[in-house]
Coordinates of C-alpha atoms and ligand atoms in Angstrom, one line a residue:
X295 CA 79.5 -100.0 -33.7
X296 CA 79.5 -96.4 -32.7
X297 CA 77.1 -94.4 -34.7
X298 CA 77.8 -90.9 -35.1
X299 CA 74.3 -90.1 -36.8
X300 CA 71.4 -91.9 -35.5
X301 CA 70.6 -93.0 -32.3
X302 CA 68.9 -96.6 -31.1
X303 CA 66.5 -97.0 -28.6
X304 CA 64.7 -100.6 -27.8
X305 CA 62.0 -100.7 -25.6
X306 CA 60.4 -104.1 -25.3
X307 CA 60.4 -105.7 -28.8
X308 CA 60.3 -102.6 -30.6
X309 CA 63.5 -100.8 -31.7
X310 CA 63.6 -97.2 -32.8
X311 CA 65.9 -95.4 -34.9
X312 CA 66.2 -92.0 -34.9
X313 CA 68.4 -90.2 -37.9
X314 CA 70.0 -87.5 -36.0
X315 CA 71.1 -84.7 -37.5
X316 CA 69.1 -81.7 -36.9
X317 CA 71.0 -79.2 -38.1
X318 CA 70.4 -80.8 -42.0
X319 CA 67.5 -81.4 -41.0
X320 CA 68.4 -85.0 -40.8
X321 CA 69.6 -85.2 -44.8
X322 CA 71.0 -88.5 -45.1
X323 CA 74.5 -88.6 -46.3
X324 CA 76.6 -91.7 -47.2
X325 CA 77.4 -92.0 -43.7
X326 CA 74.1 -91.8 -42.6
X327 CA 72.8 -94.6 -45.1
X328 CA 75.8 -96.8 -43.9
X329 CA 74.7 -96.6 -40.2
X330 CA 70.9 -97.0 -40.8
X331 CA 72.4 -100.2 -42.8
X332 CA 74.3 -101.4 -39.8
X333 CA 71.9 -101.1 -37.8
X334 CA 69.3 -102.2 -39.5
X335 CA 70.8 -105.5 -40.6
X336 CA 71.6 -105.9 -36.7
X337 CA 67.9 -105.5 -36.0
X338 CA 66.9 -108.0 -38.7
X339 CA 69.0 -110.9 -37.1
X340 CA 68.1 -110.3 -33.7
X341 CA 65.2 -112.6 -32.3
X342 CA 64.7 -109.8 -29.3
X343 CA 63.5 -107.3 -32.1
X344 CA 59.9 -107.5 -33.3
X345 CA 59.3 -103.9 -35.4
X346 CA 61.2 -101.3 -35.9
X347 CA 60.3 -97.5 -36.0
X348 CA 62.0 -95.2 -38.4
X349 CA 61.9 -90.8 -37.2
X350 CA 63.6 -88.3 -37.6
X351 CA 65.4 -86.2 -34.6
X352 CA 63.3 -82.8 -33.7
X353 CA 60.5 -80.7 -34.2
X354 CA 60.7 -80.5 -37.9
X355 CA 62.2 -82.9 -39.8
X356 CA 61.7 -86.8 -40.5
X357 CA 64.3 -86.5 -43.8
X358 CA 64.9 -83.4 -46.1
X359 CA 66.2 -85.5 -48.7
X360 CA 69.4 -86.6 -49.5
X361 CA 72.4 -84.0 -48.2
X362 CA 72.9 -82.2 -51.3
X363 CA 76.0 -80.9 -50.6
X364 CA 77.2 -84.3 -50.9
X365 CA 75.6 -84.9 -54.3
X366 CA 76.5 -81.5 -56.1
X367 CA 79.6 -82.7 -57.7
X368 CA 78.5 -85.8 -58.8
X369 CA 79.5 -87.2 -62.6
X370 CA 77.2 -89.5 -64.2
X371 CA 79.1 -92.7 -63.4
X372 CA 79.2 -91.8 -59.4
X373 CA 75.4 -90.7 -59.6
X374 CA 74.6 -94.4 -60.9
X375 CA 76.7 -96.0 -59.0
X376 CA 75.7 -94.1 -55.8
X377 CA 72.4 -94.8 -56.7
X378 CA 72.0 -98.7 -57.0
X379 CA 74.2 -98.6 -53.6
X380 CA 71.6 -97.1 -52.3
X381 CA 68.5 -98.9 -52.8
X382 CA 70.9 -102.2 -51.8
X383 CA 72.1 -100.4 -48.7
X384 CA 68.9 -99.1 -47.3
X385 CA 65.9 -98.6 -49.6
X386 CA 65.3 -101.7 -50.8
X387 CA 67.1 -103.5 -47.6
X388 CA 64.0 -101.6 -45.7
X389 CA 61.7 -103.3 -47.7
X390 CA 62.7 -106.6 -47.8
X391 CA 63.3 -106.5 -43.9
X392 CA 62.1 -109.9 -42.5
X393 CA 60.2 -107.5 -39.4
X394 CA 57.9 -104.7 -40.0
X395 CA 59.3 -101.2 -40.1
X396 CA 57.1 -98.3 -39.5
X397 CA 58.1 -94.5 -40.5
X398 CA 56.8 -91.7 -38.1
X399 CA 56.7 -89.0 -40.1
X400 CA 57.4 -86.1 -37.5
X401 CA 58.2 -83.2 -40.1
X402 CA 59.4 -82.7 -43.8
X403 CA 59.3 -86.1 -45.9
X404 CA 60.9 -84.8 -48.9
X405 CA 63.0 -86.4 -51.8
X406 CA 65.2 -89.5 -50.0
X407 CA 63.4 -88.5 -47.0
X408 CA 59.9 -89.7 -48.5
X409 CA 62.1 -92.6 -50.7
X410 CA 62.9 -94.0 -47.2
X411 CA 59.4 -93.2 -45.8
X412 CA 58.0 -95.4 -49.0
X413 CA 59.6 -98.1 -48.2
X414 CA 58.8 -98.8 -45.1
X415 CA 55.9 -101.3 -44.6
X416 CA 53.4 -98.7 -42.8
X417 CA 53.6 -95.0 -42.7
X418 CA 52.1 -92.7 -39.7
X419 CA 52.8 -88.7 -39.7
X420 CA 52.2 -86.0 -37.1
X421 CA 50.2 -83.2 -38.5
X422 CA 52.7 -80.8 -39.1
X423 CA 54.6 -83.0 -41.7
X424 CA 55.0 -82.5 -45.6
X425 CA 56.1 -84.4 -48.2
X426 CA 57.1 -84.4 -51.4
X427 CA 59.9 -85.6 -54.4
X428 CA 61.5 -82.1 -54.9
X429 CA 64.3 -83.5 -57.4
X430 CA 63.2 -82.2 -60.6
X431 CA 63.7 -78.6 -59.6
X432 CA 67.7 -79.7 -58.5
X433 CA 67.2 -81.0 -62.1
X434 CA 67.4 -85.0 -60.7
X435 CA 65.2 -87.4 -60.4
X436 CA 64.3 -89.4 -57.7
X437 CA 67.3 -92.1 -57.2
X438 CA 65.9 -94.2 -53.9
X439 CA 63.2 -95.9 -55.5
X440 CA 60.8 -92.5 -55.7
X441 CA 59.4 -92.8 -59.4
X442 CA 58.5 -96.4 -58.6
X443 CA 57.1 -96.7 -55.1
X444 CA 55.3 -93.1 -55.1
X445 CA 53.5 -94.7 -58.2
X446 CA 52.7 -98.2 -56.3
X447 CA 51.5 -96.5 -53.2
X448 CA 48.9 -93.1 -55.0
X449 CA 49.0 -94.4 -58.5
X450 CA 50.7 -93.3 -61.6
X451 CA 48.7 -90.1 -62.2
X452 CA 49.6 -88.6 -58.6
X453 CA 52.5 -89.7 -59.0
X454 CA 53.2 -87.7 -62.1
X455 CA 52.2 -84.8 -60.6
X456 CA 54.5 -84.5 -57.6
X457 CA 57.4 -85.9 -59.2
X458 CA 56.8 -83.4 -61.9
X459 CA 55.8 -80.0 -60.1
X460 CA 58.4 -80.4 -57.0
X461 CA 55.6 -79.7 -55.1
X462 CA 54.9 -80.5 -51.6
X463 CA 51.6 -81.8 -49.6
X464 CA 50.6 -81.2 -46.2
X465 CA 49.0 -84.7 -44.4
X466 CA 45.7 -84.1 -45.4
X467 CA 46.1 -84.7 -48.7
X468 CA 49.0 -87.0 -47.9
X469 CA 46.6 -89.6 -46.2
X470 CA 43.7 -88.9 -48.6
X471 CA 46.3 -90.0 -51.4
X472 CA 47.0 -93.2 -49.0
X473 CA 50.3 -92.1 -48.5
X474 CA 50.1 -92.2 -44.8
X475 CA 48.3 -94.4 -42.8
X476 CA 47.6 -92.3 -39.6
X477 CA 47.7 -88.8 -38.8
X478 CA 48.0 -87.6 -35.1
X479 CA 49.3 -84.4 -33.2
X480 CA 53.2 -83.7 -33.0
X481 CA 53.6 -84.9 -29.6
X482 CA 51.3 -88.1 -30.0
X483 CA 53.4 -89.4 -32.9
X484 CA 55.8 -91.8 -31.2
X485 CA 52.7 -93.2 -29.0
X486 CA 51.1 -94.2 -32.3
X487 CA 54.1 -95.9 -33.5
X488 CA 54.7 -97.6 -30.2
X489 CA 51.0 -99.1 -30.2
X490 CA 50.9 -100.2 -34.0
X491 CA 54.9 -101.6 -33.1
X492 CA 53.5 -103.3 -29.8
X493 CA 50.4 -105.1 -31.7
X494 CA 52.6 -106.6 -34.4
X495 CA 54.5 -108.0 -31.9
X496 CA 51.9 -110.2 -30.0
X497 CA 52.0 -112.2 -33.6
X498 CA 53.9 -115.2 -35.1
X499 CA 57.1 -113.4 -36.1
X500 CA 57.7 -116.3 -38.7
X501 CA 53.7 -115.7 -40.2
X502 CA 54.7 -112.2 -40.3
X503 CA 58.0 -112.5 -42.0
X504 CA 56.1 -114.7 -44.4
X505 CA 53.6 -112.1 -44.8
X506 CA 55.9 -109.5 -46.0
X507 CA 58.0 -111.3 -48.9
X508 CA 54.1 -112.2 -49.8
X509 CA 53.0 -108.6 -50.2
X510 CA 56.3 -107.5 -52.1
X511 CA 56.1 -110.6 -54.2
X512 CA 53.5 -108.7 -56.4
X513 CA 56.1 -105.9 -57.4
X514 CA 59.0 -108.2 -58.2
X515 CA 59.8 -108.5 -62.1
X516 CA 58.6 -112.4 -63.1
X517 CA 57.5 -113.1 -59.9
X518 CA 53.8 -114.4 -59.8
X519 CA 52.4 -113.0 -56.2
X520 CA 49.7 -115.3 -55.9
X521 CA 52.2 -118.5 -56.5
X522 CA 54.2 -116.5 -53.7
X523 CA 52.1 -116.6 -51.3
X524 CA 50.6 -120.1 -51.8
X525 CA 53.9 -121.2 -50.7
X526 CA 54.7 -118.7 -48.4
X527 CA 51.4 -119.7 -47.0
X528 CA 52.1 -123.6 -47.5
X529 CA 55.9 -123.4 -45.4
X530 CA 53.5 -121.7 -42.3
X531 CA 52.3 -125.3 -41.4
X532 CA 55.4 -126.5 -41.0
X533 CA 56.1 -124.2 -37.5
X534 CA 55.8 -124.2 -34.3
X535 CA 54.3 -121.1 -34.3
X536 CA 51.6 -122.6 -36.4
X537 CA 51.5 -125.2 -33.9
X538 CA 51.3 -122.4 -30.6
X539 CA 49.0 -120.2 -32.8
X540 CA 45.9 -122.8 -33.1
X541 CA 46.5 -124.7 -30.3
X542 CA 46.0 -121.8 -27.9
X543 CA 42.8 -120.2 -30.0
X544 CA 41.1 -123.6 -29.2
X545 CA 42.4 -124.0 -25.9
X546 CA 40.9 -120.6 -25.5
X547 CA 44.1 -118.6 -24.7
X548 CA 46.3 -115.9 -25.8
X549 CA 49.2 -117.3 -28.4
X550 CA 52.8 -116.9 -26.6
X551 CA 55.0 -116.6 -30.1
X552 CA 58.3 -116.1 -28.1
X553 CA 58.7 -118.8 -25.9
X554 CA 62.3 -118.8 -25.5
Ligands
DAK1572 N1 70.8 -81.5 -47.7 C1 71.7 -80.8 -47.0 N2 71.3 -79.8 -46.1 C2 70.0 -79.5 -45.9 C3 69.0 -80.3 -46.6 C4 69.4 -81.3 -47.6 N3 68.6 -82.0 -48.3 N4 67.8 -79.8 -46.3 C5 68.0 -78.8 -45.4 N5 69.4 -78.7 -45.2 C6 70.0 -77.8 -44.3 C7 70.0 -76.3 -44.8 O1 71.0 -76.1 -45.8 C8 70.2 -75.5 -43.5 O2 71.5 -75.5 -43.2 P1 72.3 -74.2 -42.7 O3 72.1 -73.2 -43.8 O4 71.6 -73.8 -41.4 O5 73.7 -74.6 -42.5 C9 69.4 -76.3 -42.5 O6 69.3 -77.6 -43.0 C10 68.0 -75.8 -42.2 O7 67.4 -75.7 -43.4 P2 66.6 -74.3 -43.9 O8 67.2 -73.1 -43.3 O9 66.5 -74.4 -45.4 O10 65.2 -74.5 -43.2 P3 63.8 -74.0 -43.7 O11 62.8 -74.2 -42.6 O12 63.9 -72.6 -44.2 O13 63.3 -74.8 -44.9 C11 63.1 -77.0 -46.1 C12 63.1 -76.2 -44.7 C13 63.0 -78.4 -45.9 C14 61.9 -76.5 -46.9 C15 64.4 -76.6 -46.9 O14 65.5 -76.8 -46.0 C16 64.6 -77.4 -48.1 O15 64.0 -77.0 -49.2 N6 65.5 -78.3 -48.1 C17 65.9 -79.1 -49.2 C18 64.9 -80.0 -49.7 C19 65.4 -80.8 -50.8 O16 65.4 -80.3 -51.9 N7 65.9 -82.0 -50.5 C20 66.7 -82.8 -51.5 C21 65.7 -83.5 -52.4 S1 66.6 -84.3 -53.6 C22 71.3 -89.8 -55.2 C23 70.1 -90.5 -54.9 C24 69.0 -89.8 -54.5 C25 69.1 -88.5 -54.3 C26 70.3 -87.8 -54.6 C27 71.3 -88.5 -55.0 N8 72.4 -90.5 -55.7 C28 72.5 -91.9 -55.6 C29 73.6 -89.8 -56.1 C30 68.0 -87.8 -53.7 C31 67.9 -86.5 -53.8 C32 67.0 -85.8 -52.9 O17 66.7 -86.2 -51.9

């Protein structure tokens, strides 16, 4: 597929998209969301991809939000239904991908933009980024996922507070509330990414797969996270990777995961 608004690049194991529409600031429209879903379900099958880096295309945005002009004539119905498309398409596709997916953050995180950003396993940001859930002032709410992952990630009081004031936080404050991970200069960004990307991928792909439906166990309605991953855990004996992973610690060498 040709995509008209992101690009692909994979270097090694590690696949980065980048949303590409600078003059909106990147602003994901239903086109947008439809390509990161192609793409992303492409990356997901494919054995030669090990992580997967989200960004956004120039100096100043990673996402501002969904494209509003696309959303201003919306009826109740459309909203709803837009919305649960959504979070199947990409938001909660991005969560539940079976490889790690990393956002770099290289500008404004705000409304979808930081919706997307949340649900990506591990989030980095260069120091001129901000973030924030500015849908209360357009007199929304957040519809990717916002009100329930800003609340996992800094708790339920800081996450009454942004949702509420609109307001927007510089990285500082964004990393104190554990909202981002790293924080690096602009142009050291995609470097960061790249070595985070590159040290997943010298691990069991399978192990790491596991790991993640582990983790989001905990925030799935009647699912008990603990019984998740004692199974999870249990099915990782059954690999080869297992197998290749303690065999080469005791014969005092590096595991090979990706023996093909
Ligand atoms: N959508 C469309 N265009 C956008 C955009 C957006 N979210 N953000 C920026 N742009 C466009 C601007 O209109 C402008 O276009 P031109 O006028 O040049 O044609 C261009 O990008 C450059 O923006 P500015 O001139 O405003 O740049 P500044 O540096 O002055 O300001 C800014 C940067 C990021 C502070 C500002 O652009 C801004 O406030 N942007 C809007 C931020 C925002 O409110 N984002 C939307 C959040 S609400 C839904 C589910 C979820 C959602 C919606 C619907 N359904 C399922 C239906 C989620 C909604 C949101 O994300």
């Amino acid at each position: 597929m040709d995509y008209t608004n992101i690009l692909t690049n994979q270097e090694g194991l590690v696949l980065t998209i980048t949303i590409n529409r600078p003059k909106q600031l990147n602003a994901l429209n239903k086109e947008t969301i439809n390509e990161l879903h192609h793409a992303l379900t492409a990356a997901n099958q494919d054995n030669a991809v090990g992580a997967v880096i989200l960004t956004g295309s120039g100096e100043k945005a990673f996402v501002a939000g969904a494209d509003i002009k696309e959303f201003a004539d919306f009826s109740v119905e459309k909203g709803q239904a837009l919305s649960a498309e959504g979070h199947e398409l990409l938001f909660n596709f991005v969560e539940k991908m079976t490889k790690p997916v990393i956002a770099a953050i290289n500008g404004f995180a705000l409304g979808g933009g930081l919706e997307l950003a949340m649900s990506a396993h591990i989030r980095i940001a260069s120091d001129n980024a901000r973030v924030g859930l500015p849908e209360v002032s357009l007199g929304v709410i957040p519809g990717y996922g916002g009100t329930q992952r800003l609340a996992q990630l800094v708790g339920r009081g800081k996450a009454f507070e942004m949702v509420t004031t609109a307001g927007m936080i510089g990285v500082e404050e964004a990393q104190s509330w554990g909202l981002v991970n790293h924080v690096v200069p602009h142009d050291e960004l995609m470097a960061l990414a790249n070595k985070i990307a590159g040290k997943i991928c010298k691990n069991s792909p399978n192990a790491i797969s596991a790991a993640i439906r582990a983790i989001n166990a905990n925030y799935e309605d009647g699912v008990n996270g603990y019984q998740a991953e004692i199974e999870e855990f249990g099915n990782c004996f059954g690999t080869p990777e297992f197998v290749e992973g303690t065999t080469a610690f005791l014969e005092k060498r590096k595991a090979n995961f990706r023996k093909d």
